[in-house]
PDB file of C-alpha atoms in Angstrom:
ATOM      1  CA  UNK T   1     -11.832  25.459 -29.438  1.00 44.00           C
ATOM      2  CA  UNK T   2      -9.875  22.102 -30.143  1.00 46.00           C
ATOM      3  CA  UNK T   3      -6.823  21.774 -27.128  1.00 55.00           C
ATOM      4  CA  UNK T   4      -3.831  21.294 -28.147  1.00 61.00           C
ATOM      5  CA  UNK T   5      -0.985  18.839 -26.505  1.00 65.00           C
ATOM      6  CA  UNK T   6       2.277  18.552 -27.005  1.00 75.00           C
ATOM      7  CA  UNK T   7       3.473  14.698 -26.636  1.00 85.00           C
ATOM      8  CA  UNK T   8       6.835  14.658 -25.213  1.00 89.00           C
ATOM      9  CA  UNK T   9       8.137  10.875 -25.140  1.00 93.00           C
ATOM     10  CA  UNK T  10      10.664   9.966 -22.597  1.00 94.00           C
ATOM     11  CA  UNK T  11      13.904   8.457 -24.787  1.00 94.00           C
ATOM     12  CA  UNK T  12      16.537   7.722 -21.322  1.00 94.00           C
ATOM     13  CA  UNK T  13      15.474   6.070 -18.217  1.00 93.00           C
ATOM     14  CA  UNK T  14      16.950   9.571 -16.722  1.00 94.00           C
ATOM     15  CA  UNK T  15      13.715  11.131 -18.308  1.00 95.00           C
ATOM     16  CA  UNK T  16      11.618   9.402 -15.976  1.00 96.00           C
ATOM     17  CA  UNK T  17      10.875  10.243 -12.673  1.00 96.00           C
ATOM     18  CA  UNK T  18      10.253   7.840  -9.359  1.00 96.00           C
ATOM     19  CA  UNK T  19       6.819   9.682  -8.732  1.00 97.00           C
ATOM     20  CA  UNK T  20       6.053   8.240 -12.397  1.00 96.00           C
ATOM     21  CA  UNK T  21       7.356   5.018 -12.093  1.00 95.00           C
ATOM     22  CA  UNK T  22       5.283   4.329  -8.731  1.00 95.00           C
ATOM     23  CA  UNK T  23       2.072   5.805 -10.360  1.00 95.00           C
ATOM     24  CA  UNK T  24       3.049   3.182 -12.946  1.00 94.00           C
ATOM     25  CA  UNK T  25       3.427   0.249 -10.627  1.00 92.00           C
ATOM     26  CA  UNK T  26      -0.323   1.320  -8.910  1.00 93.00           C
ATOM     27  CA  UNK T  27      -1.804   0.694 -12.267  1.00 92.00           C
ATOM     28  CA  UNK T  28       0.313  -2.643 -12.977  1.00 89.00           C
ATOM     29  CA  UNK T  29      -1.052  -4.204  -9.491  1.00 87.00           C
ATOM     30  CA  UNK T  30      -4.148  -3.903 -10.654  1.00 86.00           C
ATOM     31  CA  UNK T  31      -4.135  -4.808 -14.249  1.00 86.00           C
ATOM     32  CA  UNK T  32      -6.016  -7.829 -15.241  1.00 80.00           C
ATOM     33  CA  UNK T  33      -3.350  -8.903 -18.126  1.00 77.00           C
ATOM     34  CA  UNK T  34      -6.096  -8.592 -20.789  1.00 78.00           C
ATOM     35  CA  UNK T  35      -6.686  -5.283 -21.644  1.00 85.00           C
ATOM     36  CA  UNK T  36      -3.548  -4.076 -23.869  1.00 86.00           C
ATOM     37  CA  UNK T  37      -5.034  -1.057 -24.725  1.00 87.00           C
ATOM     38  CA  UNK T  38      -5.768  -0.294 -21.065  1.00 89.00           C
ATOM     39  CA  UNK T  39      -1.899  -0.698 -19.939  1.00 90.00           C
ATOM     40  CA  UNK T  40      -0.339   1.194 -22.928  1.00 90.00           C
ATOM     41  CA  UNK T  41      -2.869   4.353 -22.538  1.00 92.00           C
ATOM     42  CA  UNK T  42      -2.298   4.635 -19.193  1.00 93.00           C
ATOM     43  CA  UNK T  43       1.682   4.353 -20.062  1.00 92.00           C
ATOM     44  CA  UNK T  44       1.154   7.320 -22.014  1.00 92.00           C
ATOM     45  CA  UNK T  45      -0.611   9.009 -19.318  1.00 93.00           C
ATOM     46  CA  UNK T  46       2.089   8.544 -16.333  1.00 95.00           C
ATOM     47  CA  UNK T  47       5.342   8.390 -18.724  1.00 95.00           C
ATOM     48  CA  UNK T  48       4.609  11.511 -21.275  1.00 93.00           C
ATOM     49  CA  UNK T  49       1.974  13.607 -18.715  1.00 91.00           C
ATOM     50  CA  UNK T  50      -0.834  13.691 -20.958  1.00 91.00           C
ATOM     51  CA  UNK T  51      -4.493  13.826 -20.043  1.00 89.00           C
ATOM     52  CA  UNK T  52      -6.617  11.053 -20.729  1.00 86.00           C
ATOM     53  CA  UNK T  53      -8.635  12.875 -23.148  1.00 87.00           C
ATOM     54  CA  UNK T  54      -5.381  13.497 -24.745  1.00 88.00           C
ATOM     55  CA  UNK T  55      -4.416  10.006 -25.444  1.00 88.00           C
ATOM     56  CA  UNK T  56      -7.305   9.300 -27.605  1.00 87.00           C
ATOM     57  CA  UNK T  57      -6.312  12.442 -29.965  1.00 87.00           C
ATOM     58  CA  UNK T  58      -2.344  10.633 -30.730  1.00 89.00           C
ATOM     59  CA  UNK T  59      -2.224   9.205 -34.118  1.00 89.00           C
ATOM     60  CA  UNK T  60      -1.724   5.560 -34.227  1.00 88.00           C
ATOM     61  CA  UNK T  61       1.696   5.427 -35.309  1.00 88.00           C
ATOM     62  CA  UNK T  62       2.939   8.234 -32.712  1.00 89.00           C
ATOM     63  CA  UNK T  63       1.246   6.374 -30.278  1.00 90.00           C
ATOM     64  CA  UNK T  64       3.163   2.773 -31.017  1.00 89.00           C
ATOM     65  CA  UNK T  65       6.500   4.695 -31.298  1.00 92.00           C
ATOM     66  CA  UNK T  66       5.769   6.336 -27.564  1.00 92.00           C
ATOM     67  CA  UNK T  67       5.265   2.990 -26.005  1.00 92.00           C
ATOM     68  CA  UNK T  68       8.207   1.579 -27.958  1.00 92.00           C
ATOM     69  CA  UNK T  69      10.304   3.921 -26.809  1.00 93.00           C
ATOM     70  CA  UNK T  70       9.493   4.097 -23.328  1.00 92.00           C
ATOM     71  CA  UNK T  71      10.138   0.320 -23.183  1.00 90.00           C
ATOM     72  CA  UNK T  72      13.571   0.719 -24.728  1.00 91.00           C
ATOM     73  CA  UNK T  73      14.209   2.970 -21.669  1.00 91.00           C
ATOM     74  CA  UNK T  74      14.053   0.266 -19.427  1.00 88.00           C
ATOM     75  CA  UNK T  75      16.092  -2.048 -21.439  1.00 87.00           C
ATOM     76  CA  UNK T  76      19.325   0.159 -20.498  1.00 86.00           C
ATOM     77  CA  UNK T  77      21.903  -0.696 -17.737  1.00 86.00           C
ATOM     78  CA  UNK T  78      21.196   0.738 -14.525  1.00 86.00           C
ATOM     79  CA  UNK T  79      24.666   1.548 -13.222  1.00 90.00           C
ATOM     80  CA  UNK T  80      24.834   3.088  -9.257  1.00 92.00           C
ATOM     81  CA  UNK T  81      24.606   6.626 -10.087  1.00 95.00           C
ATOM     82  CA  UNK T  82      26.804   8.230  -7.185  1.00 94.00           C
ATOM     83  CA  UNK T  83      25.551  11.866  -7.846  1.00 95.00           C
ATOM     84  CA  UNK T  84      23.097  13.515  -9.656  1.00 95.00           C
ATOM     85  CA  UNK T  85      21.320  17.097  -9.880  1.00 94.00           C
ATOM     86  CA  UNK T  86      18.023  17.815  -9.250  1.00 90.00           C
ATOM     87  CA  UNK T  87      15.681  20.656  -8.586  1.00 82.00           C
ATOM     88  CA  UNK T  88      15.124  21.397  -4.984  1.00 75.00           C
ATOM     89  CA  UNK T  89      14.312  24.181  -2.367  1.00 71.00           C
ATOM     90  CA  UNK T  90      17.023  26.042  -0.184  1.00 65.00           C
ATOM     91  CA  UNK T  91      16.827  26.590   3.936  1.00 65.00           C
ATOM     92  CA  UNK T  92      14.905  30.039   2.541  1.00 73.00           C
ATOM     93  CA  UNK T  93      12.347  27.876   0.635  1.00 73.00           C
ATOM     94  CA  UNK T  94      13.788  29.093  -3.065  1.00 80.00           C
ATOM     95  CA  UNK T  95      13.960  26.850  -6.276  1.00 83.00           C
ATOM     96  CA  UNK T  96      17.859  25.751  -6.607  1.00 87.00           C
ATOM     97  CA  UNK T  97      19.767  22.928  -8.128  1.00 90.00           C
ATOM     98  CA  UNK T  98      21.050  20.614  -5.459  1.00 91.00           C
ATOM     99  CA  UNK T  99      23.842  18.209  -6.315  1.00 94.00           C
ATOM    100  CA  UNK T 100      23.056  14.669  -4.735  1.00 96.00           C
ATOM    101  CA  UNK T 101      25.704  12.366  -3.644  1.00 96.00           C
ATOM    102  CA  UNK T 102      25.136   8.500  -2.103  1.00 95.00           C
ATOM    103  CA  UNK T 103      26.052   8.228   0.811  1.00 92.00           C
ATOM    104  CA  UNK T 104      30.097   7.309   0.515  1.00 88.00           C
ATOM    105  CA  UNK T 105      30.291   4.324   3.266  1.00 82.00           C
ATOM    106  CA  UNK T 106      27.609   2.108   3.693  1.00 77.00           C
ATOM    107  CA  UNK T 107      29.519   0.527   6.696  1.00 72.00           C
ATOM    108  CA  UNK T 108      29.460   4.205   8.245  1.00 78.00           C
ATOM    109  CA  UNK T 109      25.694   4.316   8.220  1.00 78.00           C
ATOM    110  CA  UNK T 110      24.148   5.068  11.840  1.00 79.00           C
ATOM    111  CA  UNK T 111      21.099   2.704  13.258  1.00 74.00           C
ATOM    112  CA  UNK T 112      18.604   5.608  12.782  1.00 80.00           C
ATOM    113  CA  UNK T 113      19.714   5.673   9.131  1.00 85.00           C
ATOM    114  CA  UNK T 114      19.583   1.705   8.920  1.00 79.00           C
ATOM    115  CA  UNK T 115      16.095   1.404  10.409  1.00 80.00           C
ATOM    116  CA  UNK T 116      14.539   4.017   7.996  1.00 85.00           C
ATOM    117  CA  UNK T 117      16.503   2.251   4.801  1.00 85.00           C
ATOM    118  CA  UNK T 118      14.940  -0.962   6.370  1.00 78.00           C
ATOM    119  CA  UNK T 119      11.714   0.094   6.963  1.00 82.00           C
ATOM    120  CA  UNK T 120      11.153   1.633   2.995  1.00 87.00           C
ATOM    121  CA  UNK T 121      13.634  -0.075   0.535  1.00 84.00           C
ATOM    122  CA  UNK T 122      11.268  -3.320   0.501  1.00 81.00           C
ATOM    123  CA  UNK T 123       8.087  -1.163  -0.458  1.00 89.00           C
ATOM    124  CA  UNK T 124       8.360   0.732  -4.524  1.00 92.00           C
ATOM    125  CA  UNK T 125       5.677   3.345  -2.762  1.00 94.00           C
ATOM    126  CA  UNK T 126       7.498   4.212  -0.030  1.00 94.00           C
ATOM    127  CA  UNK T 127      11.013   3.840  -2.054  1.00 94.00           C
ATOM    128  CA  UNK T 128      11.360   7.849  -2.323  1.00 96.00           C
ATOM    129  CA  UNK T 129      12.303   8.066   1.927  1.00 95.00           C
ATOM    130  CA  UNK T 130      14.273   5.105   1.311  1.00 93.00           C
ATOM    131  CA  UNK T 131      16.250   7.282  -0.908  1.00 95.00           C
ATOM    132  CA  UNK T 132      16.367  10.288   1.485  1.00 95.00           C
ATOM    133  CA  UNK T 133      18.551   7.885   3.366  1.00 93.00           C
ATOM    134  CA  UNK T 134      20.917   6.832   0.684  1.00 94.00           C
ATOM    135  CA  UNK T 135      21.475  10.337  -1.132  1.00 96.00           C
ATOM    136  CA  UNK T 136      21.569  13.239   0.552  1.00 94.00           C
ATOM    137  CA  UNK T 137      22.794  17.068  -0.604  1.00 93.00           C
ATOM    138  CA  UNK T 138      26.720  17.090  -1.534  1.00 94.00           C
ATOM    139  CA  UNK T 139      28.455  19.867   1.196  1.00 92.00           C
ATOM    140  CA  UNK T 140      31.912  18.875  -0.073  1.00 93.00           C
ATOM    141  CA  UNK T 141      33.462  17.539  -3.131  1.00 91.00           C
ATOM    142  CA  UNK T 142      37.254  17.597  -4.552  1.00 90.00           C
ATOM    143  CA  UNK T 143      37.096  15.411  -7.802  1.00 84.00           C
ATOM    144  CA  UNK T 144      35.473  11.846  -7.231  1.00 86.00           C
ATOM    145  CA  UNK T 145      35.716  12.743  -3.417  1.00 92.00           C
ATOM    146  CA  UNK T 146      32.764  14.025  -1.755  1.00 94.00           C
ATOM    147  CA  UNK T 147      30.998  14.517   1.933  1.00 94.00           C
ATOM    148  CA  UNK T 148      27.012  14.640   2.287  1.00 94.00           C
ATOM    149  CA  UNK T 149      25.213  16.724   5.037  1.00 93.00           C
ATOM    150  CA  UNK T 150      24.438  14.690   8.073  1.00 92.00           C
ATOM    151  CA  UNK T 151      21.293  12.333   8.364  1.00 91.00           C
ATOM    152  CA  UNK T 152      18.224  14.201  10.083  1.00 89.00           C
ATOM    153  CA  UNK T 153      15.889  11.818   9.124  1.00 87.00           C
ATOM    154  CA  UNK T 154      13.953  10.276   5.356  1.00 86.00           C
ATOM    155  CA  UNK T 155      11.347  13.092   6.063  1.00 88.00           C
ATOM    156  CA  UNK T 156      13.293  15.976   4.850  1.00 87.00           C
ATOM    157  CA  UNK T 157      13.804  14.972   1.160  1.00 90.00           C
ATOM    158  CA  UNK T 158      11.735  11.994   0.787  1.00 93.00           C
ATOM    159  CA  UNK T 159       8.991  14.387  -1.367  1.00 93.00           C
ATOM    160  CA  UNK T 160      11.932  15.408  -3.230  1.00 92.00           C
ATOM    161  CA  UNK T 161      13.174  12.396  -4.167  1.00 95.00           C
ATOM    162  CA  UNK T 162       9.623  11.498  -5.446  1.00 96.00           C
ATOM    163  CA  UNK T 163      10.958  13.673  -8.896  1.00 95.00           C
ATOM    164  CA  UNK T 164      14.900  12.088  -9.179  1.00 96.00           C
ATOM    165  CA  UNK T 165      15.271   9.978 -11.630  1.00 96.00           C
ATOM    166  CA  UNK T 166      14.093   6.320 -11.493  1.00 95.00           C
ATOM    167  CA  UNK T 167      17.687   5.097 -13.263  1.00 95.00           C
ATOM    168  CA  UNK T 168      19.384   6.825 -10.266  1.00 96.00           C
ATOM    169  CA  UNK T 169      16.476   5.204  -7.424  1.00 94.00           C
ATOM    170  CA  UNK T 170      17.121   1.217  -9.451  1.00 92.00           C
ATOM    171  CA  UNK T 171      20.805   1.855  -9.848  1.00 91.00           C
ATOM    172  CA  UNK T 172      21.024   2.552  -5.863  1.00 90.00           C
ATOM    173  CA  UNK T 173      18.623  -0.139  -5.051  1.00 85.00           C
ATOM    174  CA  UNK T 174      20.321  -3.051  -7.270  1.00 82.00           C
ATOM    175  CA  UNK T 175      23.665  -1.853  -5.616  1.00 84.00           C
ATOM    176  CA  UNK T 176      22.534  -2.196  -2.201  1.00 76.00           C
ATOM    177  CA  UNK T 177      20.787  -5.292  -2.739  1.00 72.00           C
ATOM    178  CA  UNK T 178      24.171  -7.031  -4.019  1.00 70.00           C
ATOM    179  CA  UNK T 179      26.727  -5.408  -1.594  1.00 63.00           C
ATOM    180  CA  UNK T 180      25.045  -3.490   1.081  1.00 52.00           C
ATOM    181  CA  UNK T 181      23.890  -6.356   2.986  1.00 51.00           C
ATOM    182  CA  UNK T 182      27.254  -8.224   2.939  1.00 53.00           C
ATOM    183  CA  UNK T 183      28.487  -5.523   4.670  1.00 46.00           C
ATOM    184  CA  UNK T 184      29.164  -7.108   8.347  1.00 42.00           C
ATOM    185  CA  UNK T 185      27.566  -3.972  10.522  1.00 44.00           C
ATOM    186  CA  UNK T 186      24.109  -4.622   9.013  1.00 51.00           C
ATOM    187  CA  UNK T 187      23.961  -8.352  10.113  1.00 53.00           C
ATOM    188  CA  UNK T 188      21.497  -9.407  12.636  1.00 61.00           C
ATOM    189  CA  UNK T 189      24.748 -10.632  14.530  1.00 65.00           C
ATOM    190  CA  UNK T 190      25.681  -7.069  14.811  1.00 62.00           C
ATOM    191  CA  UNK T 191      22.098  -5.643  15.656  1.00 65.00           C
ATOM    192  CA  UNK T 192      21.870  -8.831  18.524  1.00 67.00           C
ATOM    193  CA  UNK T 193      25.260  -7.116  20.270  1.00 67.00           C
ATOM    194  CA  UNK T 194      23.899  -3.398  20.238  1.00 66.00           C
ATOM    195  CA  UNK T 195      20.865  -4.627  21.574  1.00 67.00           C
ATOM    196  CA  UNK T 196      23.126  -6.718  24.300  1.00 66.00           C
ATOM    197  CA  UNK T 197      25.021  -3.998  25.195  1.00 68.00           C
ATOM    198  CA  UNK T 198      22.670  -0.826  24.563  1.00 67.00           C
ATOM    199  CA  UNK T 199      19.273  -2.008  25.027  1.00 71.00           C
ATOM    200  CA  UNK T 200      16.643  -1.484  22.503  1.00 69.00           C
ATOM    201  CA  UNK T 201      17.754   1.894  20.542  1.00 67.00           C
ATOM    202  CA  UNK T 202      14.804   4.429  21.170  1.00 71.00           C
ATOM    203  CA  UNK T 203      14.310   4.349  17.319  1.00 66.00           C
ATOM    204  CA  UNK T 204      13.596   0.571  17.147  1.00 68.00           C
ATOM    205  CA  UNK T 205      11.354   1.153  19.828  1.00 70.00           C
ATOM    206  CA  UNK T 206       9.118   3.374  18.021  1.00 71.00           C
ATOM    207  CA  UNK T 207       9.307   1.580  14.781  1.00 68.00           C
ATOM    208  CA  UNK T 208       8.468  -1.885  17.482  1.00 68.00           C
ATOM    209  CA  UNK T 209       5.568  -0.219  18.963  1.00 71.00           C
ATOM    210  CA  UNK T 210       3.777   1.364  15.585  1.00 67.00           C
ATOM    211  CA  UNK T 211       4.032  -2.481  14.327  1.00 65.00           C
ATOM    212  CA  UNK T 212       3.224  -4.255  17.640  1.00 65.00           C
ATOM    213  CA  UNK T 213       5.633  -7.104  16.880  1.00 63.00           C
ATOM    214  CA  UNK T 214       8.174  -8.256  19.519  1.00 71.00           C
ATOM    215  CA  UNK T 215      11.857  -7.975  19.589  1.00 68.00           C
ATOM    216  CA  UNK T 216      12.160 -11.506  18.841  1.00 71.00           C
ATOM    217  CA  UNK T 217       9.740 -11.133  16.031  1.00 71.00           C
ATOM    218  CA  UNK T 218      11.754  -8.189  14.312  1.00 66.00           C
ATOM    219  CA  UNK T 219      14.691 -10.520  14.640  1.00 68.00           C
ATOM    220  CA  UNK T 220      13.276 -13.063  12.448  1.00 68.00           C
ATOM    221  CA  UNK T 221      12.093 -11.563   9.876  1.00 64.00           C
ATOM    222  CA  UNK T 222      15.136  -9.143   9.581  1.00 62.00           C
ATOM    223  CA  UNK T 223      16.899 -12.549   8.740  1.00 63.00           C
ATOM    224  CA  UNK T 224      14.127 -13.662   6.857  1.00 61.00           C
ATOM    225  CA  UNK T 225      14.723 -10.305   4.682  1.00 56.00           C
ATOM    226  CA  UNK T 226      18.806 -11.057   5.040  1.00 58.00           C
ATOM    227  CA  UNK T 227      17.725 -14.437   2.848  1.00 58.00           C
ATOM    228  CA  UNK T 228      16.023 -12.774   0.524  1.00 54.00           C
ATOM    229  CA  UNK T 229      18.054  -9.559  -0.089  1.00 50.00           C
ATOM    230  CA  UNK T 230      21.002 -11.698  -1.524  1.00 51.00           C
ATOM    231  CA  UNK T 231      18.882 -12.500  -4.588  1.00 53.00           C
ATOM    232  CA  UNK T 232      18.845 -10.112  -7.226  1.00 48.00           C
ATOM    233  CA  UNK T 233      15.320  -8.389  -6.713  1.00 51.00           C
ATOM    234  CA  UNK T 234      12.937  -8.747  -9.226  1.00 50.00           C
ATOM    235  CA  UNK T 235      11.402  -5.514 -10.568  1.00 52.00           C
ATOM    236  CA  UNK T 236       8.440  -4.735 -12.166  1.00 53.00           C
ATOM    237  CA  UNK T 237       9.266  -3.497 -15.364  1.00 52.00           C
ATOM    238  CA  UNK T 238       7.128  -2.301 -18.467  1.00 48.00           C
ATOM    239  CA  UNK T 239       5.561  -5.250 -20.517  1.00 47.00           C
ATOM    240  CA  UNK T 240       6.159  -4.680 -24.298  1.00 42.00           C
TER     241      UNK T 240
END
């Protein structure tokens, strides 16, 4: 008996989730550039879930219009996307739809949230707990006014976020990239007086310790990353 498929072609960036886009990015790293066919097969793999056996039964000319159209995807502006649904469980572990908001002021953010965004935004395989920090479940809204539950950490929706959309994930990336950073409570200035004042936050600690850099080290390289983060990042997008 002959299996069937059903070839369902992504036609918004919406349509396409982080989890595929990182899957994507795997195979990219290790592409050698040559193999065409290679690239495109596997784009039909990770962007319309088929099985490879599946790819060699699409026609030619369905196959061509797939990877078209999945390329047009990415040609479309990637606005900051300030809330979004998405499938999710509840506190009694049921299927619901959970509105997502970003988080409303950047300059509000705590350290604990700042040295999780810090530790994942510069990594597209660890981008899904960087967005656990930057959207989090709407608990209030009145029109374009809204209030997100508390931080407890990237761990409790980072494996969520793996399935939001990757227009929503770019959007909130490019948007930090451009502002966030120019915001003056994320400077290394500002991190210098806390640690003046406070000592090293328990947080930074841990994070010190699992890398076995120094203070001074962490310094540099957060300035280092201040340098760089006021460029306009360069993603890795699909080749056409």
């Amino acid at each position: 008996m002959v299996k069937e498929y059903k070839l369902e072609v992504p036609t918004k960036l919406e349509g396409i989730t982080l989890r595929q886009y990182q899957d994507y990015l795997k195979v990219l790293d290790k592409w050698d550039k040559e193999d065409e066919v290679y690239i495109k097969t596997k784009m039909l793999q990770i962007f319309c879930n088929l099985d490879i056996e599946d790819t060699f039964k699409v026609p030619i000319n369905n196959f061509d219009f797939a990877i078209d159209t999945v390329n047009r995807c990415f040609d479309e502006e990637k606005p900051l996307v300030n809330r979004f649904e998405m499938s999710a469980k509840d506190e009694y572990g049921d299927e619901t739809i959970v509105e997502f908001g970003f988080i409303p002021k950047l300059d509000e953010m705590s350290f604990g949230e700042f040295i999780d965004l810090d530790n994942n935004i510069s990594d597209w395989q660890k981008m899904h707990k960087a967005m656990a920090v930057l959207f989090r479940p709407v608990i209030f809204k009145k029109k374009e006014f809204y209030r997100v539950m508390d931080y407890e950490g990237s761990h409790k929706y980072s494996d969520v976020m793996l399935d939001m959309p990757v227009n929503v994930a770019i959007g909130a990336m490019v948007f930090f990239y451009r502002l966030g950073r120019k915001l003056p409570s994320y400077t290394v200035d500002y991190l210098v007086k806390v640690l003046k004042k406070e000592g090293v936050p328990p947080q930074l600690k841990r994070t010190l310790d699992k890398s076995g850099v120094g203070i001074n080290q962490y310094l540099q390289s957060l300035k280092k990353m201040q340098l760089e983060l006021m460029k306009q990042p360069d993603f890795q997008y699909i080749p056409v």
